Amino acid sequence: QIINGHHRSRALEKLGCESADCIVWDVDDEQVDILLATLNRLGGTDELSEKLKLLKRLTQKTSAKELAKLLPNSAKQIERLTQLKLPDGPMKIAADDFATPMVFFLKTSEQEIVNKALSLAERRQAKMTKAQRNASAITCIAQQFINHKSGGGVYVNP
């Protein structure tokens, strides 16, 4: 079973390659699900319906609190996702209505700087989640940086 590298595998197949270097992991189905949940978030994009199936399988054996220690999601996010009901049919929703995840890693010293900047830039609104406040704050910081580099005015966070 290919856990990571589906696109590379298809590309090599189209090129006529009959073999490729790979790493073989001796893991069970539950460990595969944990790896898939992590690898998709880090290197690709999550397909919501598949992510929900994956999380529901995992939460049958492991609590959301324990999964949060292994996955790039909080226990609360895992609980909310496993309770999410998808519509039966297709929906017409503009692509701009969806947030696009950005995943990157910081050293502790860098994280302290970013957290301080986020707290200074963040807008406090009653109905905003922490993730929404952080997204708004980082957008404000990025816009101010762009304005500074281009010689423009100061960005005011709406």
XYZ file of N, CA and C in Angstrom:
474
model
N 0.848 -1.168 0.000
C 0.000 0.000 0.000
C 0.895 1.232 0.000
N 0.609 2.163 -0.880
C 1.370 3.411 -0.917
C 0.731 4.366 0.084
N 1.517 4.809 1.048
C 1.030 5.741 2.062
C 1.305 7.174 1.626
N 2.456 7.407 1.046
C 2.845 8.740 0.601
C 3.612 8.584 -0.707
N 3.285 9.387 -1.708
C 3.995 9.328 -2.974
C 3.151 8.856 -4.141
N 1.835 8.986 -4.009
C 0.935 8.547 -5.080
C 1.220 9.270 -6.401
N 1.443 10.576 -6.323
C 1.704 11.352 -7.552
C 3.025 10.921 -8.199
N 4.049 10.733 -7.368
C 5.338 10.268 -7.906
C 5.201 8.896 -8.542
N 4.431 8.025 -7.898
C 4.236 6.677 -8.421
C 3.569 6.714 -9.798
N 2.518 7.535 -9.935
C 1.832 7.648 -11.234
C 2.746 8.250 -12.291
N 3.528 9.249 -11.900
C 4.444 9.887 -12.860
C 5.498 8.883 -13.341
N 6.069 8.137 -12.420
C 7.073 7.135 -12.794
C 6.466 6.049 -13.679
N 5.232 5.675 -13.372
C 4.530 4.679 -14.180
C 4.326 5.186 -15.609
N 3.917 6.463 -15.736
C 3.719 7.061 -17.069
C 5.027 7.151 -17.841
N 6.126 7.318 -17.107
C 7.440 7.388 -17.742
C 7.983 6.001 -18.102
N 7.264 4.975 -17.700
C 7.678 3.624 -18.022
C 8.647 2.995 -17.036
N 8.842 3.619 -15.916
C 9.750 3.067 -14.894
C 9.103 1.851 -14.246
N 9.882 0.816 -14.106
C 9.358 -0.405 -13.505
C 9.714 -0.538 -12.028
N 10.614 0.297 -11.558
C 10.981 0.251 -10.143
C 11.396 1.652 -9.690
N 11.401 1.827 -8.376
C 11.803 3.113 -7.793
C 12.245 2.852 -6.361
N 13.113 3.711 -5.861
C 13.517 3.611 -4.466
C 12.310 3.953 -3.590
N 12.180 3.266 -2.482
C 11.091 3.561 -1.555
C 11.509 3.137 -0.153
N 10.744 3.590 0.791
C 10.954 3.195 2.182
C 9.754 2.348 2.578
N 10.007 1.187 3.122
C 8.944 0.282 3.538
C 8.766 0.412 5.042
N 7.533 0.724 5.440
C 7.213 0.837 6.859
C 6.371 -0.353 7.258
N 6.709 -0.977 8.354
C 5.938 -2.091 8.889
C 4.942 -1.513 9.898
N 3.749 -1.171 9.404
C 2.740 -0.531 10.247
C 1.387 -1.214 10.051
N 0.525 -1.081 11.072
C -0.818 -1.642 10.958
C -1.765 -0.580 10.374
N -3.024 -0.962 10.164
C -3.988 -0.054 9.526
C -4.194 1.236 10.309
N -4.232 1.150 11.647
C -4.426 2.353 12.457
C -3.227 3.298 12.322
N -2.026 2.746 12.314
C -0.829 3.566 12.141
C -0.812 4.200 10.752
N -1.287 3.471 9.742
C -1.389 4.027 8.383
C -2.324 5.223 8.394
N -3.475 5.098 9.074
C -4.431 6.208 9.135
C -3.802 7.440 9.789
N -3.041 7.241 10.849
C -2.380 8.370 11.521
C -1.352 9.001 10.586
N -0.577 8.173 9.899
C 0.393 8.701 8.940
C -0.299 9.467 7.819
N -1.399 8.925 7.307
C -2.126 9.606 6.225
C -2.657 10.964 6.690
N -3.199 10.999 7.898
C -3.738 12.262 8.419
C -2.638 13.306 8.547
N -1.461 12.889 8.941
C -0.336 13.808 9.105
C 0.284 14.174 7.763
N 0.564 13.189 6.935
C 1.230 13.449 5.658
C 0.382 14.301 4.729
N -0.922 14.064 4.684
C -1.786 14.874 3.824
C -1.776 16.325 4.252
N -1.778 16.559 5.548
C -1.801 17.932 6.051
C -0.477 18.638 5.778
N 0.624 17.907 5.863
C 1.937 18.519 5.695
C 2.319 18.701 4.239
N 1.985 17.741 3.393
C 2.512 17.784 2.041
C 1.491 17.926 0.945
N 0.249 17.892 1.275
C -0.766 17.956 0.232
C -1.964 18.732 0.719
N -3.099 18.336 0.224
C -4.321 18.981 0.664
C -5.280 17.913 1.153
N -6.039 18.262 2.155
C -7.022 17.340 2.689
C -8.270 17.361 1.828
N -8.782 16.193 1.512
C -10.096 16.090 0.894
C -11.040 15.844 2.055
N -11.956 16.783 2.298
C -12.742 16.787 3.525
C -13.467 15.468 3.762
N -14.126 14.922 2.756
C -14.891 13.690 2.974
C -13.965 12.543 3.388
N -12.784 12.470 2.776
C -11.832 11.415 3.132
C -11.243 11.652 4.515
N -10.979 12.922 4.831
C -10.444 13.238 6.157
C -11.457 12.859 7.236
N -12.736 13.119 6.992
C -13.761 12.781 7.972
C -13.842 11.275 8.189
N -13.789 10.512 7.103
C -13.808 9.047 7.228
C -12.607 8.568 8.035
N -11.454 9.138 7.724
C -10.213 8.772 8.395
C -10.298 9.072 9.891
N -10.751 10.270 10.246
C -10.847 10.643 11.658
C -11.890 9.806 12.382
N -12.992 9.487 11.715
C -14.015 8.648 12.350
C -13.469 7.253 12.633
N -12.683 6.716 11.702
C -12.053 5.407 11.942
C -11.106 5.481 13.142
N -10.308 6.531 13.185
C -9.329 6.665 14.266
C -9.995 6.860 15.623
N -11.077 7.652 15.674
C -11.721 7.927 16.968
C -12.528 6.738 17.482
N -12.713 5.730 16.662
C -13.366 4.513 17.160
C -12.446 3.763 18.119
N -11.139 3.936 17.947
C -10.168 3.212 18.777
C -9.385 4.113 19.728
N -9.307 5.395 19.397
C -8.463 6.314 20.163
C -9.236 7.605 20.422
N -9.111 8.156 21.606
C -9.823 9.395 21.942
C -9.248 10.575 21.161
N -10.069 11.588 20.982
C -9.628 12.798 20.288
C -8.447 13.428 21.014
N -8.451 13.361 22.337
C -7.364 13.932 23.138
C -6.042 13.232 22.827
N -6.076 11.902 22.729
C -4.866 11.144 22.412
C -4.444 11.362 20.961
N -5.406 11.437 20.050
C -5.091 11.674 18.636
C -4.441 13.036 18.434
N -4.872 14.011 19.211
C -4.328 15.367 19.090
C -2.827 15.396 19.386
N -2.346 14.428 20.141
C -0.909 14.341 20.428
C -0.132 13.841 19.215
N -0.841 13.173 18.292
C -0.190 12.567 17.138
C -0.450 13.306 15.829
N -1.550 14.034 15.767
C -1.976 14.675 14.527
C -1.826 16.185 14.614
N -1.818 16.844 13.460
C -1.716 18.316 13.464
C -3.067 18.990 13.689
N -3.904 18.408 14.550
C -5.206 18.970 14.895
C -5.347 18.943 16.409
N -6.113 19.886 16.941
C -6.394 19.871 18.373
C -7.505 18.860 18.644
N -7.671 18.480 19.893
C -8.736 17.551 20.267
C -10.098 18.143 19.893
N -10.254 19.432 20.124
C -11.521 20.095 19.804
C -11.785 20.051 18.290
N -10.760 20.293 17.484
C -10.926 20.227 16.027
C -11.318 18.814 15.591
N -10.667 17.827 16.184
C -10.973 16.431 15.834
C -12.420 16.109 16.194
N -12.850 16.520 17.380
C -14.231 16.267 17.801
C -15.227 16.953 16.867
N -14.948 18.202 16.506
C -15.850 18.934 15.605
C -15.908 18.276 14.231
N -14.767 17.862 13.727
C -14.730 17.228 12.405
C -15.470 15.897 12.390
N -15.329 15.114 13.456
C -16.002 13.813 13.473
C -17.511 13.959 13.627
N -17.967 15.109 14.096
C -19.408 15.356 14.219
C -19.985 16.075 13.001
N -19.128 16.488 12.098
C -19.549 17.227 10.912
C -20.326 16.318 9.964
N -21.433 16.813 9.465
C -22.245 16.070 8.500
C -22.109 16.741 7.140
N -21.699 15.968 6.155
C -21.566 16.494 4.800
C -22.895 16.387 4.077
N -23.197 17.314 3.177
C -24.443 17.226 2.416
C -24.418 16.006 1.497
N -25.611 15.474 1.212
C -25.715 14.294 0.350
C -25.341 14.594 -1.090
N -25.733 15.765 -1.569
C -25.485 16.107 -2.968
C -24.463 17.207 -3.104
N -24.111 17.528 -4.336
C -23.143 18.601 -4.556
C -23.710 19.956 -4.156
N -22.821 20.815 -3.705
C -23.204 22.168 -3.316
C -22.453 23.151 -4.196
N -23.084 24.273 -4.460
C -22.419 25.323 -5.224
C -21.893 26.353 -4.238
N -20.599 26.308 -4.048
C -19.935 27.230 -3.135
C -18.715 27.779 -3.859
N -18.550 29.062 -3.798
C -17.400 29.696 -4.447
C -16.109 29.236 -3.764
N -15.104 29.006 -4.570
C -13.816 28.541 -4.041
C -13.234 29.547 -3.044
N -13.534 30.829 -3.223
C -13.018 31.862 -2.326
C -13.594 31.753 -0.913
N -14.702 30.997 -0.753
C -15.340 30.876 0.554
C -14.588 29.929 1.488
N -13.630 29.176 0.961
C -12.901 28.206 1.771
C -11.525 28.749 2.140
N -11.155 28.518 3.363
C -9.815 28.887 3.805
C -8.831 27.826 3.321
N -7.652 28.257 2.960
C -6.608 27.341 2.518
C -5.591 27.205 3.635
N -5.336 25.988 4.093
C -4.389 25.834 5.197
C -2.961 26.127 4.759
N -2.192 26.702 5.661
C -0.764 26.908 5.468
C -0.079 26.225 6.643
N 0.828 25.332 6.355
C 1.521 24.611 7.416
C 3.015 24.874 7.284
N 3.630 25.318 8.369
C 5.072 25.512 8.391
C 5.546 25.334 9.820
N 6.833 25.154 9.973
C 7.391 24.869 11.279
C 8.342 25.982 11.689
N 8.294 26.327 12.965
C 9.128 27.390 13.513
C 9.937 26.858 14.688
N 11.125 27.425 14.841
C 11.898 27.160 16.064
C 11.187 27.901 17.191
N 11.463 27.533 18.415
C 10.807 28.149 19.568
C 10.985 29.668 19.559
N 12.181 30.142 19.262
C 12.443 31.592 19.261
C 11.625 32.283 18.164
N 11.490 31.631 17.003
C 10.687 32.204 15.913
C 9.209 32.208 16.280
N 8.751 31.135 16.919
C 7.351 31.049 17.315
C 6.999 32.145 18.319
N 7.911 32.459 19.222
C 7.675 33.528 20.194
C 7.490 34.867 19.488
N 8.311 35.133 18.478
C 8.208 36.382 17.720
C 6.884 36.442 16.969
N 6.534 35.353 16.288
C 5.290 35.323 15.519
C 4.088 35.478 16.451
N 4.082 34.783 17.585
C 2.971 34.895 18.525
C 2.831 36.323 19.057
N 3.954 36.983 19.311
C 3.902 38.369 19.789
C 3.310 39.274 18.702
N 3.760 39.092 17.455
C 3.227 39.888 16.344
C 1.734 39.624 16.140
N 1.322 38.368 16.250
C -0.095 38.047 16.095
C -0.938 38.708 17.178
N -0.432 38.681 18.407
C -1.207 39.287 19.500
C -1.311 40.801 19.335
N -0.279 41.424 18.772
C -0.326 42.872 18.550
C -1.242 43.236 17.391
N -1.345 42.368 16.397
C -2.136 42.674 15.203
C -3.558 42.132 15.267
N -3.820 41.219 16.188
C -5.104 40.518 16.172
C -6.284 41.425 16.499
N -7.367 41.148 15.810
C -8.632 41.831 16.075
C -9.451 40.946 16.995
N -9.993 41.508 18.000
C -10.843 40.730 18.918
C -12.299 40.983 18.542
N -12.933 39.955 18.047
C -14.362 40.016 17.765
C -14.994 38.813 18.435
N -16.150 39.009 18.981
C -16.798 37.969 19.773
C -16.961 36.657 19.018
N -17.279 36.713 17.749
C -17.606 35.487 17.028
C -16.436 34.899 16.255
N -15.253 35.437 16.434
C -14.080 34.900 15.738
C -13.421 33.812 16.578
N -13.075 32.721 15.925
C -12.306 31.679 16.607
C -10.850 32.128 16.686
N -10.064 31.424 17.456
C -8.633 31.740 17.553
C -7.982 31.632 16.178
N -8.356 30.605 15.417
C -7.795 30.427 14.068
C -8.167 31.604 13.169
N -9.403 32.084 13.267
C -9.827 33.230 12.453
C -9.083 34.498 12.871
N -8.889 34.687 14.175
C -8.134 35.860 14.649
C -6.697 35.802 14.157
N -6.078 34.618 14.234
C -4.701 34.469 13.767
C -4.598 34.708 12.267
N -5.560 34.192 11.512
C -5.555 34.400 10.060
C -5.694 35.877 9.732
N -6.587 36.554 10.432
C -6.772 37.982 10.216
C -5.509 38.760 10.592
N -4.892 38.394 11.709
C -3.689 39.086 12.170
C -2.519 38.865 11.215
N -2.324 37.642 10.774
C -1.180 37.382 9.887
C -1.387 38.043 8.534
N -2.644 38.139 8.092
C -2.935 38.855 6.850
C -2.609 40.337 7.009
N -2.953 40.899 8.142
C -2.644 42.306 8.436
C -1.132 42.532 8.443
N -0.406 41.656 9.090
C 1.061 41.769 9.160
C 1.660 41.666 7.757
N 1.194 40.693 6.978
C 1.712 40.508 5.615
C 1.415 41.734 4.753
N 0.207 42.282 4.877
C -0.154 43.458 4.081
C 0.710 44.656 4.461
N 0.968 44.832 5.751
C 1.832 45.933 6.189
C 3.240 45.760 5.640
N 3.736 44.545 5.604
C 5.053 44.267 5.047
C 5.079 44.619 3.562
N 4.068 44.186 2.831
C 3.983 44.487 1.387
C 3.922 45.986 1.168
N 3.098 46.678 1.939
C 2.985 48.134 1.797
C 4.310 48.824 2.089
N 4.994 48.368 3.122
C 6.285 48.951 3.489
C 7.297 48.758 2.355
N 7.357 47.528 1.805
C 8.317 47.224 0.734
C 7.994 47.978 -0.552
N 6.707 48.212 -0.801
C 6.325 48.886 -2.039
C 6.180 50.391 -1.866
N 6.428 50.893 -0.648
C 6.360 52.318 -0.402
C 4.937 52.838 -0.244
N 3.992 51.922 -0.063
C 2.595 52.326 0.079
C 2.268 52.776 1.484
N 1.012 53.053 1.695
C 0.547 53.503 3.000
C 0.411 52.350 3.964
N -0.055 52.675 5.143
C -0.236 51.682 6.200
C -1.567 50.991 6.008
N -1.577 49.700 6.132
C -2.786 48.890 5.994
C -3.607 48.999 7.267
N -4.897 49.215 7.120
C -5.795 49.229 8.267
C -6.640 47.987 8.188
N -6.585 47.159 9.225
C -7.334 45.897 9.248
C -8.823 46.197 9.378
N -9.630 45.848 8.361
C -11.067 46.165 8.418
C -11.801 45.402 9.492
